CSV table of C-alpha atoms in Angstrom, one decimal:
chain,number,residue,atom,x,y,z
A,21,MET,CA,87.9,93.2,105.6
A,22,SER,CA,91.1,94.0,106.6
A,23,ALA,CA,94.2,95.7,105.3
A,24,ILE,CA,97.7,96.7,105.9
A,25,CYS,CA,98.7,100.2,106.7
A,26,GLN,CA,102.4,101.8,107.8
A,27,SER,CA,100.8,104.4,110.3
A,28,GLN,CA,98.2,105.0,108.8
A,29,LEU,CA,96.7,106.6,112.3
A,30,THR,CA,99.4,109.1,112.5
A,31,GLN,CA,100.7,109.8,109.3
A,32,ALA,CA,98.6,112.4,107.4
A,33,ASP,CA,100.6,111.9,104.3
A,34,LYS,CA,101.1,108.4,104.7
A,35,PHE,CA,97.2,107.2,104.0
A,36,ARG,CA,96.2,104.4,102.0
A,37,PHE,CA,93.0,103.9,100.3
A,38,ALA,CA,91.4,101.2,98.4
A,39,GLU,CA,88.1,100.7,96.5
A,40,CYS,CA,86.3,98.4,95.0
A,41,VAL,CA,83.5,98.4,92.4
A,42,ILE,CA,81.2,95.4,91.8
A,43,VAL,CA,79.4,95.6,88.9
A,44,GLY,CA,77.1,92.7,88.8
A,45,ALA,CA,75.7,90.7,85.3
A,46,ASN,CA,72.6,92.4,84.8
A,47,GLY,CA,74.5,95.9,85.0
A,48,ILE,CA,73.9,97.1,88.4
A,49,VAL,CA,77.0,99.2,90.2
A,50,GLY,CA,78.0,99.4,93.8
A,51,VAL,CA,81.4,100.4,95.2
A,52,TYR,CA,82.7,99.2,98.7
A,53,SER,CA,85.7,100.6,100.2
A,54,PRO,CA,87.6,98.8,102.4
A,55,LEU,CA,89.1,100.5,105.7
A,56,LEU,CA,92.7,99.9,105.7
A,57,VAL,CA,94.2,99.8,109.2
A,58,ASN,CA,97.5,99.0,110.5
A,59,LYS,CA,99.3,95.7,112.0
A,60,GLY,CA,98.0,94.7,115.1
A,61,ALA,CA,95.3,97.1,115.0
A,62,GLN,CA,91.8,96.1,117.3
A,63,VAL,CA,88.3,96.3,116.6
A,64,ASN,CA,86.4,99.2,119.0
A,65,LYS,CA,90.1,100.4,120.4
A,66,ASP,CA,91.7,101.3,116.5
A,67,PHE,CA,89.1,101.3,114.1
A,68,ILE,CA,85.1,100.2,114.2
A,69,ALA,CA,84.6,97.2,112.8
A,70,PRO,CA,83.7,98.0,108.7
A,71,THR,CA,80.1,97.2,107.1
A,72,PRO,CA,80.5,93.6,105.7
A,73,VAL,CA,79.8,93.2,101.7
A,74,THR,CA,77.9,90.6,99.7
A,75,VAL,CA,79.0,90.4,96.1
A,76,PRO,CA,76.5,88.8,94.2
A,77,SER,CA,76.9,85.4,91.9
A,78,GLY,CA,77.7,86.7,88.4
A,79,ALA,CA,79.2,89.6,89.9
A,80,THR,CA,82.7,90.8,89.3
A,81,VAL,CA,84.4,92.8,91.2
A,82,GLY,CA,88.2,95.6,90.4
A,83,CYS,CA,90.0,97.2,92.9
A,84,TRP,CA,91.8,100.0,92.9
A,85,PHE,CA,95.0,101.1,95.1
A,86,GLY,CA,95.8,104.7,96.1
A,87,THR,CA,98.2,106.7,98.7
A,88,ASN,CA,99.5,109.8,99.8
A,89,ALA,CA,102.8,108.9,100.4
A,90,ALA,CA,105.5,107.8,97.2
A,91,ILE,CA,105.0,103.8,96.3
A,92,THR,CA,102.3,101.2,96.5
A,93,LEU,CA,103.9,98.1,96.8
A,94,LEU,CA,101.8,94.7,96.6
A,95,ALA,CA,103.0,92.5,98.4
A,96,ASP,CA,101.1,88.8,99.5
A,97,ASN,CA,102.6,86.1,102.3
A,98,ASN,CA,102.9,83.4,99.4
A,99,ASN,CA,105.3,83.9,96.5
A,100,GLY,CA,103.1,86.6,94.6
A,101,ALA,CA,100.9,83.3,93.7
A,102,ASP,CA,97.6,85.4,95.7
A,103,LEU,CA,98.5,88.5,93.8
A,104,LYS,CA,98.6,86.9,90.6
A,105,ALA,CA,95.6,84.7,91.9
A,106,ALA,CA,93.8,88.0,91.9
A,107,ASN,CA,94.8,89.1,89.0
A,108,CYS,CA,96.3,91.8,90.9
A,109,VAL,CA,99.2,94.8,88.6
A,110,ASN,CA,101.3,97.1,90.7
A,111,GLY,CA,104.3,98.3,87.6
A,112,ASP,CA,105.7,96.4,84.9
A,113,PRO,CA,104.8,93.1,84.8
A,114,ASN,CA,108.2,92.2,83.7
A,115,VAL,CA,110.5,93.6,85.7
A,116,ALA,CA,110.2,93.5,89.6
A,117,GLY,CA,109.8,96.2,91.9
A,118,ASP,CA,109.7,98.4,89.0
A,119,THR,CA,106.1,99.9,90.3
A,120,PHE,CA,103.8,102.8,89.1
A,121,GLY,CA,104.1,104.3,92.2
A,122,GLN,CA,101.3,105.3,94.5
A,123,PHE,CA,98.4,103.0,92.3
A,124,ALA,CA,97.8,99.6,91.8
A,125,ALA,CA,94.7,97.6,91.3
A,126,CYS,CA,93.5,94.3,91.0
A,127,ASN,CA,91.2,92.3,88.5
A,128,ALA,CA,91.0,95.5,86.4
A,129,ALA,CA,90.6,94.3,83.7
A,130,ASN,CA,88.1,91.4,84.0
A,131,PHE,CA,85.9,94.2,85.9
A,132,PHE,CA,86.3,96.0,83.2
A,133,ALA,CA,85.1,93.6,80.4
A,134,ALA,CA,82.3,92.2,82.6
A,135,ALA,CA,81.4,96.0,83.3
A,136,ASN,CA,81.5,98.0,79.1
A,137,LYS,CA,80.1,95.0,78.1
A,138,VAL,CA,76.8,96.0,80.7
A,139,VAL,CA,76.5,99.4,82.2
A,140,THR,CA,75.7,102.7,79.8
A,141,ALA,CA,77.4,105.8,81.9
A,142,PRO,CA,75.0,108.6,82.5
A,143,ALA,CA,75.0,111.6,80.1
A,144,LEU,CA,78.5,113.8,80.4
A,145,GLY,CA,75.9,117.4,79.9
A,146,THR,CA,76.9,120.3,79.1
A,147,GLY,CA,78.8,122.9,81.8
A,148,LYS,CA,78.8,126.4,81.9
A,149,ASN,CA,81.2,127.0,79.8
A,150,GLY,CA,78.8,125.6,77.2
A,151,LYS,CA,80.9,122.1,76.7
A,152,PRO,CA,80.1,118.8,77.4
A,153,CYS,CA,81.2,118.5,80.8
A,154,TYR,CA,84.7,116.8,81.2
A,155,THR,CA,86.5,113.4,81.9
A,156,THR,CA,89.0,112.0,83.5
A,157,ARG,CA,90.6,112.0,79.3
A,158,SER,CA,89.9,115.4,78.6
A,159,PHE,CA,93.1,117.3,78.3
A,160,GLU,CA,91.4,120.0,80.0
A,161,VAL,CA,91.7,118.2,83.3
A,162,ILE,CA,95.0,115.8,83.3
A,163,ASP,CA,98.2,116.8,83.6
A,164,MET,CA,101.6,114.7,83.5
A,165,ASP,CA,100.5,111.3,85.3
A,166,GLN,CA,96.5,111.0,84.8
A,167,SER,CA,94.2,108.4,85.8
A,168,ASP,CA,95.7,107.9,88.8
A,169,ASN,CA,94.4,107.5,92.9
A,170,VAL,CA,91.1,107.0,94.1
A,171,VAL,CA,87.4,109.3,95.2
A,172,THR,CA,87.6,106.9,98.1
A,173,SER,CA,87.5,108.6,101.6
A,174,PHE,CA,87.8,107.6,105.5
A,175,LEU,CA,86.9,109.0,109.1
A,176,ALA,CA,89.6,109.8,112.0
A,177,GLY,CA,89.2,110.6,114.8
A,178,LYS,CA,90.9,111.4,117.6
A,179,THR,CA,92.2,107.6,118.2
A,180,MET,CA,90.1,105.5,115.8
A,181,ILE,CA,89.0,105.2,112.5
A,182,ALA,CA,86.1,103.9,110.1
A,183,GLN,CA,84.8,103.2,107.1
A,184,ASN,CA,83.1,106.8,105.8
A,185,THR,CA,79.4,106.6,107.2
A,186,ASN,CA,76.8,108.7,109.1
A,187,ALA,CA,76.7,106.1,111.4
A,188,ASN,CA,80.3,105.8,112.1
A,189,ALA,CA,80.5,110.0,111.9
A,190,ALA,CA,77.7,110.1,114.6
A,191,LYS,CA,80.0,107.8,116.7
A,192,LEU,CA,83.5,109.0,116.5
A,193,LYS,CA,81.5,112.5,117.1
A,194,ALA,CA,80.3,111.0,120.2
A,195,MET,CA,83.1,109.1,121.3
A,196,ASP,CA,85.6,112.8,120.7
A,197,GLY,CA,83.2,115.4,121.6
A,198,ALA,CA,84.0,116.7,118.1
A,199,ALA,CA,83.4,115.5,114.7
A,200,PRO,CA,85.3,113.1,113.1
A,201,THR,CA,88.2,114.9,109.2
A,202,GLU,CA,87.5,113.0,106.6
A,203,MET,CA,90.6,111.6,104.9
A,204,THR,CA,90.6,111.7,101.0
A,205,ASN,CA,93.7,110.6,98.3
A,206,GLY,CA,94.6,113.5,96.7
A,207,SER,CA,93.2,112.1,92.9
A,208,ASP,CA,92.9,113.0,89.4
A,209,ASN,CA,89.5,111.9,90.2
A,210,LEU,CA,88.8,113.5,92.5
A,211,LEU,CA,89.9,116.6,91.5
A,212,LEU,CA,87.6,116.6,88.7
A,213,ASP,CA,84.8,115.3,90.6
A,214,ALA,CA,85.0,117.4,93.9
A,215,ALA,CA,86.9,120.7,92.5
A,216,TYR,CA,85.9,120.4,88.1
A,217,ARG,CA,82.5,119.4,88.0
A,218,PRO,CA,81.1,121.7,91.0
A,219,ALA,CA,82.5,124.2,89.5
A,220,LEU,CA,81.2,124.3,86.1
A,221,GLY,CA,77.9,122.7,86.6
A,222,CYS,CA,78.4,119.3,86.2
A,223,THR,CA,77.2,116.2,87.3
A,224,VAL,CA,79.2,113.6,89.1
A,225,TYR,CA,78.8,109.9,88.4
A,226,THR,CA,78.0,107.7,91.4
A,227,ALA,CA,76.6,104.6,92.8
A,228,PRO,CA,76.0,103.3,95.6
A,229,ASN,CA,77.8,103.2,98.6
A,230,LEU,CA,77.9,99.8,99.3
A,231,ALA,CA,79.6,100.7,103.0
A,232,ALA,CA,76.8,103.4,104.2
A,233,PRO,CA,73.7,101.7,102.4
A,234,ASN,CA,71.0,103.0,104.5
A,235,ASP,CA,72.5,107.0,104.0
A,236,ASN,CA,70.8,107.1,100.7
A,237,THR,CA,74.5,108.8,99.9
A,238,PRO,CA,75.3,107.5,96.7
A,239,VAL,CA,79.6,107.9,95.5
A,240,GLY,CA,82.2,108.3,92.6
A,241,ALA,CA,84.9,106.2,91.9
A,242,LEU,CA,88.1,105.8,89.6
A,243,ALA,CA,86.1,102.6,87.5
A,244,LEU,CA,82.8,104.8,87.3
A,245,ASN,CA,85.1,108.1,85.3
A,246,GLU,CA,86.9,105.7,83.5
A,247,LEU,CA,83.5,103.8,82.8
A,248,GLN,CA,82.3,107.3,81.3
A,249,ALA,CA,85.3,108.7,79.4
A,250,ASN,CA,85.4,105.8,77.6
A,251,GLN,CA,82.1,105.3,76.7
A,252,LEU,CA,81.6,109.7,75.8
A,253,GLN,CA,84.9,110.9,75.9
A,254,ALA,CA,84.9,112.8,72.3
A,255,ALA,CA,88.9,113.8,70.4
A,256,PRO,CA,91.1,114.8,71.6
A,257,ILE,CA,90.8,111.8,74.1
A,258,ALA,CA,93.7,112.2,76.6
A,259,LEU,CA,94.7,108.6,77.5
A,260,VAL,CA,98.1,107.9,80.0
A,261,PRO,CA,101.2,109.0,77.0
A,262,PRO,CA,104.7,106.7,77.3
A,263,THR,CA,106.4,110.2,79.2
A,264,ASP,CA,104.1,109.4,82.0
A,265,PRO,CA,106.1,108.9,85.2
A,266,PHE,CA,104.2,106.5,86.3
A,267,VAL,CA,105.1,104.4,83.3
A,268,LEU,CA,108.3,104.7,82.2
A,269,SER,CA,111.5,102.1,83.4
A,270,ALA,CA,113.5,102.5,86.6
A,271,SER,CA,116.0,103.7,84.3
A,272,GLY,CA,113.7,106.2,83.0
A,273,ALA,CA,113.4,105.3,79.6
A,274,MET,CA,109.5,104.7,78.7
A,275,SER,CA,108.3,101.3,79.2
A,276,LEU,CA,105.4,99.7,76.5
A,277,SER,CA,105.0,97.0,78.7
A,278,LYS,CA,104.3,99.3,81.9
A,279,GLN,CA,102.4,101.4,80.1
A,280,THR,CA,100.2,98.8,78.8
A,281,ALA,CA,100.2,97.3,81.5
A,282,TYR,CA,98.8,100.6,83.4
A,283,ARG,CA,96.7,101.7,80.6
A,284,THR,CA,95.2,98.5,81.5
A,285,ALA,CA,94.1,99.2,84.3
A,286,VAL,CA,92.2,102.0,83.7
A,287,ASN,CA,90.4,101.6,80.8
A,288,GLN,CA,92.3,101.8,78.0
A,289,GLY,CA,93.5,100.7,74.6
A,290,ALA,CA,97.0,99.6,74.0
A,291,PRO,CA,99.7,102.1,73.1
A,292,ALA,CA,102.3,102.4,70.5
A,293,GLY,CA,104.7,102.9,73.4
A,294,THR,CA,106.3,106.0,71.0
A,295,THR,CA,107.7,109.5,71.0
A,296,ALA,CA,105.2,110.3,69.0
A,297,GLU,CA,102.7,109.7,70.9
A,298,ALA,CA,104.2,111.4,73.6
A,299,THR,CA,104.6,114.8,71.1
A,300,ALA,CA,100.5,114.4,70.6
A,301,TYR,CA,100.2,114.3,73.8
A,302,CYS,CA,102.0,117.5,74.9
A,303,GLN,CA,101.1,119.1,72.1
A,304,ASN,CA,97.1,118.7,72.8
A,305,MET,CA,98.2,119.9,76.2
A,306,LEU,CA,99.2,123.4,74.1
A,307,ASP,CA,97.0,123.4,71.5
A,308,VAL,CA,93.4,121.9,74.4
A,309,THR,CA,95.0,122.3,77.6
A,310,ALA,CA,96.4,125.9,78.0
A,311,PRO,CA,94.0,127.5,76.3
A,312,SER,CA,90.7,126.3,78.3
A,313,TYR,CA,92.3,127.7,81.4
A,314,ILE,CA,91.6,131.3,79.5
A,315,THR,CA,88.4,130.0,78.4
A,316,ASP,CA,87.2,128.7,81.9
A,317,SER,CA,88.5,131.6,83.7
A,318,LYS,CA,85.5,132.9,84.8
A,319,PHE,CA,84.6,129.3,86.7
A,320,ILE,CA,87.5,128.6,87.8
A,321,ILE,CA,89.1,132.1,89.1
A,322,GLY,CA,87.7,132.5,92.7
A,323,ALA,CA,86.3,128.7,92.5
A,324,GLY,CA,87.8,126.9,95.9
A,325,THR,CA,91.4,125.7,95.7
A,326,PRO,CA,91.9,121.3,96.4
A,327,ASP,CA,95.8,123.1,97.6
A,328,ALA,CA,96.2,125.8,99.6
A,329,ALA,CA,99.5,125.4,99.6
A,330,ASN,CA,100.0,125.7,96.3
A,331,GLY,CA,97.6,127.7,94.6
A,332,ILE,CA,94.9,130.5,96.0
A,333,ASP,CA,92.1,129.1,93.8
A,334,LEU,CA,91.7,126.4,91.3
A,335,PHE,CA,92.6,128.4,88.9
A,336,THR,CA,95.5,128.9,90.2
A,337,PHE,CA,96.8,125.4,91.3
A,338,GLN,CA,96.0,124.3,87.8
A,339,GLY,CA,98.8,126.6,86.3
A,340,GLN,CA,101.0,125.3,89.2
A,341,ARG,CA,99.9,122.0,88.3
A,342,PHE,CA,100.4,122.3,84.2
A,343,GLN,CA,102.7,124.3,84.7
A,344,ALA,CA,105.0,120.7,86.7
A,345,SER,CA,103.5,119.3,83.6
A,346,TRP,CA,105.1,120.4,81.0
A,347,MET,CA,108.5,119.4,82.4
A,348,GLY,CA,107.7,116.1,83.7
A,349,LEU,CA,106.3,115.1,80.5
A,350,GLY,CA,109.2,116.4,79.0
A,351,CYS,CA,107.4,118.6,76.5
A,352,ASN,CA,109.8,121.4,76.9
A,353,THR,CA,111.6,119.2,74.8
A,354,LEU,CA,109.3,117.8,72.4
A,355,ILE,CA,107.4,121.1,71.3
A,356,THR,CA,109.3,123.7,69.9
A,357,LEU,CA,107.3,126.9,71.3
A,358,ASP,CA,107.7,131.1,70.5
A,359,ALA,CA,110.9,131.9,70.1
A,360,GLY,CA,112.8,132.4,73.5
A,361,VAL,CA,109.3,130.6,75.1
A,362,VAL,CA,110.4,127.4,76.8
A,363,GLU,CA,107.0,126.7,78.8
A,364,PRO,CA,103.5,128.3,77.5
A,365,MET,CA,102.5,129.3,81.0
A,366,THR,CA,104.7,130.8,84.5
A,367,ALA,CA,102.7,130.6,87.9
A,368,ASN,CA,104.0,132.8,90.1
A,369,ARG,CA,104.6,132.1,93.4
A,370,ASP,CA,104.5,134.3,96.5
A,371,ALA,CA,107.5,133.8,99.1
A,372,ASN,CA,105.5,130.5,100.7
A,373,GLY,CA,105.0,128.7,97.2
A,374,VAL,CA,101.3,129.6,96.8
A,375,THR,CA,100.5,130.4,93.2
A,376,GLN,CA,98.6,133.8,93.1
A,377,SER,CA,98.4,134.3,90.0
A,378,VAL,CA,99.3,132.7,86.3
A,379,THR,CA,101.3,134.3,83.4
A,380,PHE,CA,101.0,133.3,79.6
A,381,ASN,CA,103.7,132.8,77.5
A,382,THR,CA,102.9,132.7,73.9
A,383,ALA,CA,101.2,135.2,71.4
A,384,LYS,CA,98.9,133.0,70.6
A,385,LEU,CA,98.0,132.2,74.8
A,386,ILE,CA,98.5,136.3,75.3
A,387,ALA,CA,96.2,137.3,72.4
A,388,LEU,CA,93.4,134.8,74.2
A,389,VAL,CA,94.1,136.1,77.4
A,390,GLN,CA,93.3,139.7,76.0
A,391,ALA,CA,90.5,137.9,74.0
A,392,ASN,CA,88.5,137.1,76.8
A,393,GLY,CA,88.8,140.6,79.0
A,394,GLY,CA,92.3,140.4,80.0
A,395,PRO,CA,94.1,143.7,79.8
A,396,THR,CA,97.2,141.8,80.3
A,397,ALA,CA,99.3,138.3,79.3
A,398,GLU,CA,98.8,137.8,83.6
A,399,MET,CA,95.3,136.2,85.2
A,400,LYS,CA,94.2,136.3,88.7
A,401,ILE,CA,91.5,136.4,91.4
A,402,ALA,CA,90.9,140.4,90.5
A,403,THR,CA,89.9,141.0,93.9
A,404,SER,CA,91.6,142.1,97.2
A,405,THR,CA,90.7,138.3,99.2
A,406,THR,CA,91.9,135.7,98.2
A,407,ALA,CA,90.2,132.2,97.8
A,408,THR,CA,89.4,130.3,100.7
A,409,ALA,CA,91.6,126.7,101.1
A,410,THR,CA,88.4,124.8,100.7
A,411,LYS,CA,88.4,120.7,100.5
A,412,LYS,CA,84.7,119.0,98.6
A,413,THR,CA,83.7,115.7,99.6
A,414,THR,CA,84.0,112.6,97.1
A,415,THR,CA,80.4,112.9,95.3
A,416,THR,CA,78.6,115.9,94.7
A,417,THR,CA,76.2,114.0,97.4
A,418,LYS,CA,78.3,114.5,99.6
A,419,LYS,CA,77.9,118.9,100.8
A,420,ALA,CA,81.7,120.6,100.4
A,421,ALA,CA,83.8,120.5,103.3
A,422,THR,CA,86.2,122.8,105.5
A,423,THR,CA,89.6,121.8,104.7
A,424,THR,CA,91.4,120.1,106.9
A,425,THR,CA,95.2,119.9,108.1
A,426,LYS,CA,94.6,116.2,107.6
A,427,ALA,CA,92.8,116.0,104.4
A,428,ALA,CA,94.7,119.3,102.6
A,429,ALA,CA,97.4,116.5,102.6
A,430,ALA,CA,96.1,114.2,100.3
A,431,THR,CA,96.6,117.0,97.8
A,432,THR,CA,99.6,117.8,99.5
A,433,ALA,CA,101.4,115.5,98.4
A,434,LYS,CA,99.8,115.0,95.5
A,435,ALA,CA,100.6,118.4,94.2
A,436,ASN,CA,103.5,120.4,96.9
A,437,ALA,CA,106.5,118.0,96.4
A,438,THR,CA,109.5,117.5,94.8
A,439,THR,CA,109.1,114.5,94.6
A,440,THR,CA,111.7,111.6,94.9
A,441,SER,CA,110.5,108.2,93.8
A,442,ALA,CA,111.8,104.7,93.4
A,443,ASN,CA,112.2,105.3,90.2
A,444,SER,CA,115.2,107.2,88.0
A,445,THR,CA,112.8,108.5,86.2
A,446,LYS,CA,110.4,110.5,88.8
A,447,ASN,CA,113.7,111.4,91.2
A,448,ALA,CA,113.9,113.7,87.2
A,449,ALA,CA,110.5,114.7,87.2
A,450,THR,CA,109.5,118.1,89.3
A,451,LYS,CA,106.3,117.4,90.8
A,452,THR,CA,104.9,120.8,92.1
A,453,ALA,CA,102.3,120.3,91.1
A,454,LYS,CA,100.1,116.9,91.7
A,455,THR,CA,102.7,114.5,92.5
A,456,LYS,CA,104.3,112.6,95.5
A,457,ALA,CA,105.3,113.4,99.0
A,458,THR,CA,108.7,112.8,99.0
A,459,SER,CA,108.9,109.1,100.8
A,460,THR,CA,111.5,106.7,102.2
A,461,ALA,CA,109.7,104.5,103.0
A,462,THR,CA,108.5,101.9,100.6
A,463,THR,CA,104.7,99.9,101.2
A,464,LYS,CA,103.8,96.5,101.4
A,465,ALA,CA,99.7,96.3,100.3
A,466,THR,CA,99.0,92.8,100.6
A,467,THR,CA,96.2,91.7,98.3
A,468,ALA,CA,95.0,88.1,98.8
A,469,ALA,CA,93.0,86.1,96.3
A,470,ALA,CA,89.2,85.3,97.9
A,471,THR,CA,90.2,81.1,98.4
A,472,LYS,CA,93.5,82.1,99.6
A,473,GLY,CA,91.9,83.8,102.5
A,474,ALA,CA,92.2,87.3,104.3
A,475,THR,CA,93.1,90.2,101.7
A,476,LYS,CA,96.0,92.4,102.6
A,477,THR,CA,96.7,96.0,101.6
A,478,THR,CA,99.4,98.6,101.5
A,479,THR,CA,101.9,97.6,104.6
A,480,LYS,CA,101.6,94.3,106.7
A,481,ALA,CA,98.1,95.5,108.4
A,482,LYS,CA,95.1,93.9,108.6
A,483,ALA,CA,92.1,94.9,107.1
A,484,THR,CA,88.9,93.7,109.5
A,485,SER,CA,85.3,92.7,108.1
A,486,ASN,CA,82.0,91.1,109.9
A,487,ASN,CA,81.9,89.4,106.4
A,488,ALA,CA,85.3,87.4,105.9
A,489,ALA,CA,84.8,86.2,102.9
A,490,ASN,CA,82.1,88.7,101.3
A,491,ALA,CA,85.5,90.8,102.0
A,492,ARG,CA,87.7,88.4,101.2
A,493,ALA,CA,86.2,88.0,97.8
A,494,ALA,CA,85.1,92.2,97.1
A,495,ALA,CA,88.7,93.1,98.0
A,496,ALA,CA,90.3,90.7,96.2
A,497,ALA,CA,89.0,92.1,93.2
A,498,VAL,CA,88.1,88.1,91.5
A,499,THR,CA,85.2,88.0,89.6
A,500,ALA,CA,82.7,85.8,91.8
């Protein structure tokens, strides 16, 4: 199958990703990740031909898109007709050009409508902390723009890219004399699957990787996480709030239609779109998210950092992520803390901007720190050795990989920079934790309906498949 990406081979912070999930009428689920390549790219020169996929009769396909740049903008060559036929959503359906930001989806509503009826997600299990394992809707792991981007990855050699399969890895290694780099999309889903669940001894919900049917390496996916969360997450349940920068209007106002469109794309119920809803989300961040960092500290302090540029371990990464989210969601104006306290916690960074420790600021949180063995309000790694930056792969079936420069770029794009986005609300939110990388380039992603021709995603490029009809059916995300 084919896709289009601006400088997919040369700009690590601009990579685009597509992740499709197929559910059969019998409830069997499979994951297929289309390969996105640059416009004009040639097979066996710039990329290895993707594995063709067959969509069973009666199955339903949904596709989700993520980027390490600022914006994913879906477009087609038919005045939007192909996108409409593929049931694609890129932002406010009532306002042209008002995008979510990094995220987009096609046929998601139809996929979840079918999957919710026939798929039974595996039990969450119990973590090392004695609590039910976390989901994408657990306040313990959310941030200001939850449930975004994808789990999928692809391989990058010196001159070629490929779907992430054992055969492709071997081929690229033989060509280059060195193992290829696994390119990942900085996302809430990957953070959950590759960092939090392993740290707490929890299991990732996976399904067969249809791009690698012979590898016996099932993979996770956004859709699987949202199916499991929808079925099993206990209260309080974190759902995309109206102040999430992804769903604010271009003018910075809350937008019920945009919030509804986003929630629908990730299998969440209809929102209220009110200040009360936003306030309740912030209150849960104070009551659940912040305390969980303390009570989970024995498992996440010293655990591998998702982004060495922002935190020395999982604990400090989450601390700076919370701090940015509290301000980015406007919680500082919605929730009253102790006298003189602006935010529940402060990320303490070194001269290079890397968080070394976290200081908790409210009396209740400080008491909880001390109840959990902390002598002061500050928590950090107890040893003199800082945590080594590690990047885990997309599922527990893949072994944790050492972070490489390109892999780290995926998280840095989400977690590092103060972001400038097309929407003024994204300009307003300082995002030092898991945010969009500053980018003035607008990415055009093309997704054509299966009946219209080859699917096109991200910036005007063509992704290819040896089985065009099946690939189009999967990537166009239409009911087969």
